[in-house]
Amino acid sequence: MEQYAIKGGNPLVGEVEIGGAKNAALAILAASIMTDETVLIENMPDVRDTNVMLQAIESIGGIVERIDRHTVRMSGRAIKDLVIEDDFIKKIRASYYLLGALLGKYKKAQVTLPGGCNIGLRPIDQHIKGFRALGADVRIEHGLIIAEAEKLRGNHIYMDVVTVGATIDVMLAAAMAEGQTIIENAAKEPHVVDVANFLNSMGAMIKGAGTDVIRIKGVSKLHGTEYTIIPDQIEAGTFMFAAAVTKGDVTVKNVIPKHLESISAKLMEIGCEVEESDDAVRVVAAKPLTHTHVKTLPYPGFPTDMQPQITVALGLSKGTSIVTESIFENRFKYVDELTRMGASIKVEGNTAIIDGVNKYTGASISAPDLRAGAALVIAGLAAEGTTVVDDIKFIERGYEDFDLKLRSLGAQIEKVNSERELQKFRLKIG
Ligand code: EPZ
């Protein structure tokens, strides 16, 4: 099993190029099969989740041509099957986007119930409610969600919770429904806007993405396009916190600073300097970190996908901090692992109370999910001694070349495959 071996203590210094947004890419890939014409997608992250999505699309007859590592040409013209039930698709949560995309285009879809990171209950009732409002019959049978409609008709849909997944999924189906759909209490995340822009570039008529109310005038056909995916807000934020925790000086490049505002604001609050330019953000951690409070919220609030990373930083910050997780109820599972590294954190319900310690110490730990896994790597980079992170397959779901990028900033981190390789790493770093 692959692990990361990390020798902590080096401040991260330098520049790092951020890739395309995984969570935008997943929806955009699904949306790209809604036309029979050719779609060219650039800045596609080469991570496990996007590769699983591409595999799923190929499994139903979608044409996928890899131009280079980050560019893919796709077409939905040869799709022959509207059933996606292979086991591998269960691995990704975003399989639900295929439901919205196929339902929109073919008025029928059957997709295995989604899996994804185990971060709490992840219902899909709002997706189902939205599809039903558009006139689809939706049922769950034998582990599959089956959605079909003779015709999809636009409707007024109020989301009971702010959900990225359901907002995008309903937007996909409504793009090809008859008449106007209005989604109220819509999610405003940058990737919701990116998917809307992508669909509009294919001829959809979507207005208001990025606000609470999205208005969609259905069209009967979508056409080919060329599109570049936005930079990954969470990958960027992860490197920004890596700089803070290792007392480093890192510039994240190829980013949209506006998307990083809530992250930058918290870094400044805890004592970092943050400099923004057009498409880069520099984080300098020259002073000791201090405590703060943070609550995860839908965009433009502080993202739940950055909660483990800020907790790792606050674990090393002077004073007592409080982190409240308001999106997913089970997202503090990594705290046990962090405690093994010396953190002093008490979790009560959806709140973590953190007493900052002077240092972490290296330990053998496991990544419980994608973002928590990345956060534990950051903790290892700051820790005294060697940390071994298990289950890095979770991290590889959403971070491309994580170890390589960290090494380019001066981190001592290597992917190891066996006890022997781990010993070699230990000998090398002394
Ligand atoms: C997306 O998940 C992301 N995943 C998650 O990223 C991210 O944490 C999350 O949005 C929040 O930003 C993908 O884009 C593939 P939601 P999603 O629907 O769509 C409740 C990562 O690390 N809800 O916005 O599943 C839900 O329980 C991953 O990259 C319902 O009640 O999240 C949660 O409390 C992990 N009913 C809240 O809404 C529904 O039908 C927000 O969920 C749908 C959601």
Coordinates of C-alpha atoms and ligand atoms in Angstrom, one line a residue:
M1 CA 0.0 0.0 0.0
E2 CA 1.3 3.4 -0.9
Q3 CA 2.1 5.8 1.9
Y4 CA 3.7 9.2 2.2
A5 CA 6.9 9.4 4.3
I6 CA 7.5 12.9 5.6
K7 CA 10.3 14.4 7.5
G8 CA 9.0 17.6 9.0
G9 CA 10.7 20.8 9.9
N10 CA 11.5 22.5 6.5
P11 CA 9.7 25.8 5.9
L12 CA 8.0 25.6 2.5
V13 CA 9.4 28.3 0.2
G14 CA 8.8 29.0 -3.5
E15 CA 6.1 29.0 -6.1
V16 CA 3.5 26.4 -6.9
E17 CA 1.2 26.1 -9.9
I18 CA -2.4 25.3 -9.0
G19 CA -4.4 22.9 -11.3
G20 CA -8.0 22.9 -12.5
A21 CA -10.8 22.7 -10.0
K22 CA -11.7 19.0 -9.4
N23 CA -15.2 19.7 -8.3
A24 CA -15.9 21.9 -11.3
A25 CA -14.3 19.4 -13.6
L26 CA -16.4 16.5 -12.4
A27 CA -19.6 18.3 -13.3
I28 CA -18.2 19.7 -16.6
L29 CA -17.2 16.3 -17.7
A30 CA -20.7 15.0 -17.1
A31 CA -22.2 18.0 -18.8
S32 CA -20.0 17.6 -21.9
I33 CA -21.9 14.5 -22.9
M34 CA -25.1 16.6 -23.3
T35 CA -24.1 17.4 -26.8
D36 CA -23.4 15.2 -29.8
E37 CA -20.8 17.7 -31.0
T38 CA -17.2 17.7 -29.8
V39 CA -16.2 19.4 -26.6
L40 CA -12.6 20.3 -25.7
I41 CA -11.8 20.8 -22.1
E42 CA -8.6 22.4 -20.9
N43 CA -7.0 22.7 -17.4
M44 CA -8.5 19.4 -16.4
P45 CA -6.9 18.0 -13.2
D46 CA -5.4 14.6 -13.6
V47 CA -6.7 13.1 -10.3
R48 CA -8.4 9.9 -9.5
D49 CA -12.0 11.3 -9.2
T50 CA -11.9 12.9 -12.7
N51 CA -10.4 9.7 -14.2
V52 CA -13.1 7.6 -12.7
M53 CA -15.7 10.0 -14.2
L54 CA -14.0 9.7 -17.6
Q55 CA -14.1 5.9 -17.3
A56 CA -17.8 6.0 -16.4
I57 CA -18.5 8.2 -19.5
E58 CA -16.6 5.7 -21.7
S59 CA -18.5 2.8 -20.2
I60 CA -21.7 4.1 -21.6
G61 CA -20.2 4.9 -25.1
G62 CA -19.0 8.4 -24.6
I63 CA -16.0 9.2 -26.6
V64 CA -13.0 10.4 -24.6
E65 CA -9.8 11.4 -26.2
R66 CA -6.9 12.5 -24.0
I67 CA -5.0 15.2 -25.9
D68 CA -2.5 15.7 -23.1
R69 CA -2.4 15.3 -19.4
H70 CA -4.7 18.3 -18.8
T71 CA -6.7 18.4 -22.0
V72 CA -9.5 16.1 -23.1
R73 CA -11.7 16.0 -26.1
M74 CA -15.1 14.4 -25.6
S75 CA -18.3 13.6 -27.4
G76 CA -21.6 12.2 -26.4
R77 CA -22.7 11.3 -29.9
A78 CA -22.1 7.5 -29.5
I79 CA -23.8 7.1 -26.1
K80 CA -25.8 3.9 -26.3
D81 CA -26.4 3.1 -22.7
L82 CA -28.2 5.2 -20.0
V83 CA -27.3 2.8 -17.1
I84 CA -24.2 3.4 -15.0
E85 CA -23.9 0.8 -12.4
D86 CA -20.3 -0.3 -12.4
D87 CA -18.8 -0.6 -9.0
F88 CA -16.1 1.9 -9.7
I89 CA -18.6 4.8 -10.1
K90 CA -19.7 4.3 -6.5
K91 CA -16.2 5.6 -5.5
I92 CA -17.1 9.1 -6.5
R93 CA -19.9 11.2 -5.1
A94 CA -20.1 13.2 -8.3
S95 CA -21.6 10.3 -10.2
Y96 CA -24.9 12.1 -9.5
Y97 CA -24.0 14.6 -12.2
L98 CA -24.4 11.9 -14.8
L99 CA -28.0 11.6 -13.6
G100 CA -28.7 15.3 -14.3
A101 CA -26.8 15.3 -17.6
L102 CA -28.4 12.1 -19.0
L103 CA -31.8 13.0 -17.8
G104 CA -31.5 16.4 -19.4
K105 CA -30.4 15.0 -22.7
Y106 CA -32.1 11.7 -23.0
K107 CA -34.9 12.1 -20.4
K108 CA -33.8 8.9 -18.8
A109 CA -30.9 7.8 -16.6
Q110 CA -30.0 5.0 -14.1
V111 CA -27.0 5.6 -11.9
T112 CA -25.7 3.7 -8.9
L113 CA -26.3 5.6 -5.7
P114 CA -23.3 7.8 -5.1
G115 CA -20.5 7.1 -2.6
G116 CA -17.6 9.5 -2.0
C117 CA -15.7 10.7 1.0
N118 CA -17.1 9.4 4.3
I119 CA -17.7 12.8 6.0
G120 CA -21.2 12.4 7.3
L121 CA -24.7 11.7 6.0
R122 CA -24.9 12.8 2.4
P123 CA -28.5 12.7 1.3
I124 CA -29.6 13.4 -2.2
D125 CA -33.2 14.4 -1.5
Q126 CA -32.7 17.8 -3.0
H127 CA -31.5 16.4 -6.3
I128 CA -34.5 14.1 -6.4
K129 CA -36.9 16.9 -5.4
G130 CA -35.5 19.1 -8.2
F131 CA -35.8 16.3 -10.9
R132 CA -39.4 15.6 -9.7
A133 CA -40.2 19.3 -10.0
L134 CA -39.1 19.2 -13.6
G135 CA -41.5 16.4 -14.2
A136 CA -39.3 13.3 -13.9
D137 CA -40.4 10.1 -12.2
V138 CA -37.5 9.3 -9.8
R139 CA -37.2 6.0 -7.8
I140 CA -34.5 4.1 -6.1
E141 CA -34.4 0.4 -6.9
H142 CA -31.6 -2.2 -6.3
G143 CA -29.1 0.5 -5.3
L144 CA -29.8 2.5 -8.5
I145 CA -31.4 5.9 -8.9
I146 CA -33.8 5.7 -11.8
A147 CA -35.0 9.0 -13.3
E148 CA -37.2 9.2 -16.4
A149 CA -39.6 11.7 -18.0
E150 CA -41.6 11.9 -21.1
K151 CA -40.8 15.6 -21.1
L152 CA -38.9 17.8 -18.7
R153 CA -40.8 21.1 -17.9
G154 CA -39.2 24.1 -16.2
N155 CA -40.4 24.8 -12.7
H156 CA -39.8 27.0 -9.7
I157 CA -37.6 25.0 -7.2
Y158 CA -36.6 26.1 -3.7
M159 CA -33.7 24.2 -2.3
D160 CA -34.3 23.4 1.4
V161 CA -30.5 23.5 2.1
V162 CA -27.7 25.2 0.2
T163 CA -26.3 22.4 -1.8
V164 CA -23.6 22.5 -4.5
G165 CA -24.4 19.1 -5.8
A166 CA -28.2 19.5 -6.2
T167 CA -27.9 23.1 -7.6
I168 CA -25.6 21.9 -10.3
D169 CA -27.5 18.6 -11.0
V170 CA -30.8 20.4 -11.4
M171 CA -29.1 23.1 -13.5
L172 CA -27.9 20.3 -15.9
A173 CA -31.3 18.7 -16.3
A174 CA -33.1 22.1 -16.5
A175 CA -30.7 23.3 -19.2
M176 CA -32.6 21.0 -21.6
A177 CA -36.1 21.2 -20.1
E178 CA -38.9 23.0 -21.8
G179 CA -39.5 26.5 -20.5
Q180 CA -38.0 28.4 -17.6
T181 CA -36.6 26.9 -14.3
I182 CA -35.8 29.1 -11.3
I183 CA -33.6 27.6 -8.6
E184 CA -33.9 29.6 -5.3
N185 CA -31.5 29.3 -2.4
A186 CA -28.9 28.1 -4.9
A187 CA -25.3 27.4 -4.0
K188 CA -22.9 30.2 -5.0
E189 CA -19.6 28.3 -5.1
P190 CA -17.2 29.3 -7.9
H191 CA -17.6 25.8 -9.5
V192 CA -21.4 26.4 -9.7
V193 CA -20.6 29.5 -11.8
D194 CA -18.0 27.6 -13.8
V195 CA -20.5 24.9 -14.8
A196 CA -23.1 27.5 -15.7
N197 CA -20.5 29.3 -17.9
F198 CA -19.5 26.0 -19.5
L199 CA -23.2 25.1 -20.3
N200 CA -23.7 28.6 -21.6
S201 CA -20.7 28.2 -23.9
M202 CA -22.6 25.1 -25.3
G203 CA -25.7 27.2 -26.0
A204 CA -27.5 26.9 -22.7
M205 CA -29.3 30.0 -21.3
I206 CA -28.5 30.3 -17.6
K207 CA -28.4 33.5 -15.7
G208 CA -27.7 34.3 -12.1
A209 CA -25.2 31.6 -11.3
G210 CA -23.1 32.9 -8.3
T211 CA -26.2 34.4 -6.7
D212 CA -29.1 32.9 -4.7
V213 CA -31.4 32.7 -7.7
I214 CA -30.5 30.9 -10.9
R215 CA -32.8 31.3 -13.9
I216 CA -32.6 28.8 -16.7
K217 CA -34.4 29.0 -20.1
G218 CA -34.3 25.4 -21.4
V219 CA -33.0 24.8 -24.9
S220 CA -33.6 21.7 -27.1
K221 CA -30.0 21.2 -28.2
L222 CA -26.5 22.0 -26.9
H223 CA -23.5 22.4 -29.2
G224 CA -19.7 21.8 -29.0
T225 CA -17.4 24.2 -27.2
E226 CA -13.8 24.7 -26.0
Y227 CA -13.5 25.5 -22.3
T228 CA -10.9 26.1 -19.7
I229 CA -11.7 25.0 -16.1
I230 CA -11.2 27.5 -13.3
P231 CA -8.3 26.9 -10.8
D232 CA -8.9 24.8 -7.8
Q233 CA -9.8 26.9 -4.8
I234 CA -9.2 24.1 -2.3
E235 CA -5.8 23.0 -3.7
A236 CA -4.7 26.6 -3.5
G237 CA -6.0 27.0 0.0
T238 CA -4.2 23.8 1.1
F239 CA -0.8 25.1 -0.1
M240 CA -1.6 28.5 1.5
F241 CA -2.1 26.7 4.9
A242 CA 1.0 24.5 4.3
A243 CA 3.0 27.8 4.1
A244 CA 1.4 29.0 7.3
V245 CA 2.0 25.8 9.3
T246 CA 5.6 25.4 8.2
K247 CA 6.5 29.1 8.7
G248 CA 7.1 29.4 5.0
D249 CA 6.8 31.8 2.1
V250 CA 4.7 30.3 -0.7
T251 CA 3.2 31.9 -3.8
V252 CA 0.3 29.9 -5.3
K253 CA 0.1 30.7 -9.0
N254 CA -2.7 30.4 -11.6
V255 CA -5.4 31.2 -9.0
I256 CA -8.4 33.5 -8.9
P257 CA -7.6 35.5 -5.7
K258 CA -11.3 36.5 -5.3
H259 CA -12.2 32.8 -4.7
L260 CA -9.6 32.6 -1.9
E261 CA -10.8 35.6 0.1
S262 CA -12.3 33.7 3.1
I263 CA -9.1 31.7 3.3
S264 CA -6.8 34.7 3.0
A265 CA -8.8 36.5 5.6
K266 CA -8.3 33.7 8.2
L267 CA -4.6 33.5 7.4
M268 CA -4.2 37.2 8.1
E269 CA -6.2 36.9 11.3
I270 CA -3.8 34.2 12.6
G271 CA -0.8 36.4 11.8
C272 CA 0.3 35.6 8.2
E273 CA 0.9 38.2 5.5
V274 CA -1.1 37.6 2.4
E275 CA -0.3 39.5 -0.8
E276 CA -2.6 39.2 -3.8
S277 CA -1.7 39.9 -7.4
D278 CA -3.8 39.3 -10.6
D279 CA -3.5 35.5 -10.6
A280 CA -1.4 34.7 -7.6
V281 CA -1.4 34.9 -3.9
R282 CA 1.7 34.9 -1.7
V283 CA 1.5 33.7 2.0
V284 CA 4.3 34.6 4.3
A285 CA 4.3 33.2 7.8
A286 CA 7.1 35.2 9.5
K287 CA 5.4 35.6 12.9
P288 CA 4.1 33.0 15.4
L289 CA 0.5 32.0 14.6
T290 CA -2.3 33.1 16.9
H291 CA -5.8 31.7 17.7
T292 CA -9.0 32.5 16.0
H293 CA -12.6 31.1 15.6
V294 CA -14.0 29.8 12.4
K295 CA -17.3 28.4 11.2
T296 CA -17.6 26.6 7.8
L297 CA -20.3 28.0 5.6
P298 CA -21.5 27.8 2.0
Y299 CA -19.5 30.2 -0.3
P300 CA -18.5 33.0 0.2
G301 CA -18.1 31.6 3.7
F302 CA -15.1 29.6 4.9
P303 CA -15.2 26.3 2.9
T304 CA -15.8 23.0 4.7
D305 CA -13.2 21.5 2.4
M306 CA -10.6 23.7 4.2
Q307 CA -11.7 22.9 7.7
P308 CA -9.1 20.2 8.5
Q309 CA -6.3 22.4 7.1
I310 CA -7.2 25.3 9.3
T311 CA -7.6 23.1 12.3
V312 CA -4.1 21.8 11.8
A313 CA -2.8 25.4 11.7
L314 CA -4.8 26.4 14.8
G315 CA -3.5 23.3 16.6
L316 CA -0.1 25.1 16.4
S317 CA -1.4 28.6 17.2
K318 CA -1.1 30.4 20.5
G319 CA -4.3 30.3 22.5
T320 CA -7.6 28.6 22.2
S321 CA -9.5 28.4 18.9
I322 CA -12.9 27.1 18.1
V323 CA -13.8 25.5 14.7
T324 CA -17.4 24.9 14.0
E325 CA -18.4 22.6 11.1
S326 CA -21.8 23.5 9.8
I327 CA -21.9 21.6 6.5
F328 CA -21.0 17.9 7.3
E329 CA -21.5 16.4 10.7
N330 CA -18.8 13.9 10.6
R331 CA -15.8 15.8 9.4
F332 CA -13.6 15.7 12.6
K333 CA -12.5 12.1 12.3
Y334 CA -8.9 13.0 11.6
V335 CA -8.7 14.7 15.0
D336 CA -7.7 11.4 16.6
E337 CA -4.8 11.1 14.2
L338 CA -3.7 14.7 14.9
T339 CA -3.9 14.0 18.6
R340 CA -1.4 11.2 18.1
M341 CA 0.9 13.9 16.7
G342 CA 0.5 15.9 19.9
A343 CA -2.4 18.2 19.2
S344 CA -4.7 19.2 22.0
I345 CA -8.2 19.2 20.5
K346 CA -11.6 18.3 22.0
V347 CA -14.5 17.6 19.7
E348 CA -18.0 18.2 21.0
G349 CA -20.6 17.6 18.3
N350 CA -19.8 19.8 15.4
T351 CA -17.3 21.9 17.3
A352 CA -13.6 21.5 17.9
I353 CA -12.0 23.3 20.8
I354 CA -8.3 23.6 20.1
D355 CA -5.6 24.5 22.6
G356 CA -2.6 25.4 20.6
V357 CA 0.6 23.4 21.3
N358 CA 4.2 24.4 20.5
K359 CA 4.9 21.5 18.1
Y360 CA 3.6 18.3 16.6
T361 CA 5.7 15.2 16.6
G362 CA 5.8 12.6 13.8
A363 CA 3.7 9.5 14.0
S364 CA 2.1 6.8 11.8
I365 CA -1.3 8.0 10.8
S366 CA -4.0 7.3 8.3
A367 CA -5.8 9.6 5.9
P368 CA -9.5 9.2 6.7
D369 CA -10.7 11.2 3.7
L370 CA -9.4 13.5 1.0
R371 CA -9.1 16.9 2.7
A372 CA -8.3 15.5 6.1
G373 CA -5.6 13.4 4.5
A374 CA -4.0 16.5 2.9
A375 CA -4.3 18.3 6.3
L376 CA -2.5 15.5 8.0
V377 CA 0.3 15.7 5.4
I378 CA 0.7 19.4 6.3
A379 CA 0.8 18.5 10.0
G380 CA 3.6 16.1 9.1
L381 CA 5.5 18.8 7.3
A382 CA 5.5 20.9 10.4
A383 CA 6.2 18.1 12.8
E384 CA 9.4 17.1 14.5
G385 CA 10.6 13.8 13.2
T386 CA 9.1 11.4 10.6
T387 CA 5.4 11.0 9.8
V388 CA 4.0 8.2 7.8
V389 CA 0.6 8.8 6.2
D390 CA -1.4 5.7 5.2
D391 CA -4.3 5.5 2.8
I392 CA -3.0 8.2 0.5
K393 CA -5.4 6.9 -2.2
F394 CA -7.9 9.3 -0.6
I395 CA -5.5 12.3 -1.1
E396 CA -4.9 11.2 -4.7
R397 CA -8.7 11.6 -5.4
G398 CA -8.3 15.3 -5.5
Y399 CA -4.6 16.4 -5.4
E400 CA -2.4 16.0 -8.5
D401 CA 1.2 15.3 -7.8
F402 CA 0.8 16.5 -4.2
D403 CA 4.2 15.1 -3.1
L404 CA 6.0 16.4 -6.2
K405 CA 4.6 19.9 -5.7
L406 CA 5.4 19.9 -2.0
R407 CA 9.0 18.7 -2.8
S408 CA 9.4 21.6 -5.2
L409 CA 8.8 23.9 -2.3
G410 CA 11.5 22.2 -0.2
A411 CA 9.4 19.6 1.7
Q412 CA 11.0 16.2 2.5
I413 CA 8.2 13.9 1.4
E414 CA 8.2 10.7 -0.6
K415 CA 5.7 8.2 -1.8
V416 CA 6.8 4.8 -0.5
N417 CA 5.4 1.4 -1.4
S418 CA 7.0 -1.0 1.1
E419 CA 8.7 -1.2 4.5
R420 CA 12.0 -1.3 2.6
E421 CA 11.4 2.0 0.8
L422 CA 10.4 3.5 4.1
Q423 CA 13.7 2.4 5.6
K424 CA 15.5 3.9 2.6
F425 CA 13.7 7.2 3.2
R426 CA 14.6 7.2 6.9
L427 CA 18.3 6.5 6.1
K428 CA 18.4 9.2 3.4
I429 CA 17.0 11.9 5.6
G430 CA 19.2 10.9 8.5
Ligands
EPZ1 C1 -19.7 19.0 -2.8 O1 -20.3 17.9 -2.2 C2 -18.3 18.7 -3.0 N1 -18.1 17.5 -3.8 C3 -17.6 18.5 -1.6 O2 -16.2 18.3 -1.8 C4 -17.8 19.7 -0.7 O3 -17.4 19.4 0.6 C5 -19.3 20.0 -0.7 O4 -19.8 20.2 -2.0 C6 -19.6 21.4 0.0 O5 -18.9 22.4 -0.6 C7 -18.2 17.5 -5.1 O6 -18.3 18.6 -5.7 C8 -18.1 16.3 -5.8 P1 -23.5 19.6 -0.9 P2 -21.9 17.7 -2.2 O7 -24.6 19.0 -1.7 O8 -22.4 18.2 -3.5 C9 -26.8 18.6 2.4 C10 -14.1 17.4 -1.5 O9 -13.4 17.3 -0.5 N2 -27.6 18.0 1.3 O10 -23.1 21.0 -1.2 O11 -22.2 16.3 -1.8 C11 -25.5 17.8 2.7 O12 -25.8 16.7 3.6 C12 -15.6 17.1 -1.4 O13 -13.7 17.8 -2.6 C13 -28.9 17.6 1.6 O14 -29.4 17.7 2.7 O15 -22.2 18.7 -1.0 C14 -24.7 18.8 3.3 O16 -25.0 19.0 4.7 C15 -15.9 16.5 -0.2 N3 -29.6 17.1 0.6 C16 -25.1 20.1 2.6 O17 -26.3 19.8 2.0 C17 -29.1 16.9 -0.7 O18 -29.9 16.5 -1.6 C18 -24.1 20.5 1.5 O19 -23.9 19.4 0.6 C19 -27.8 17.4 -1.0 C20 -27.1 17.9 0.1

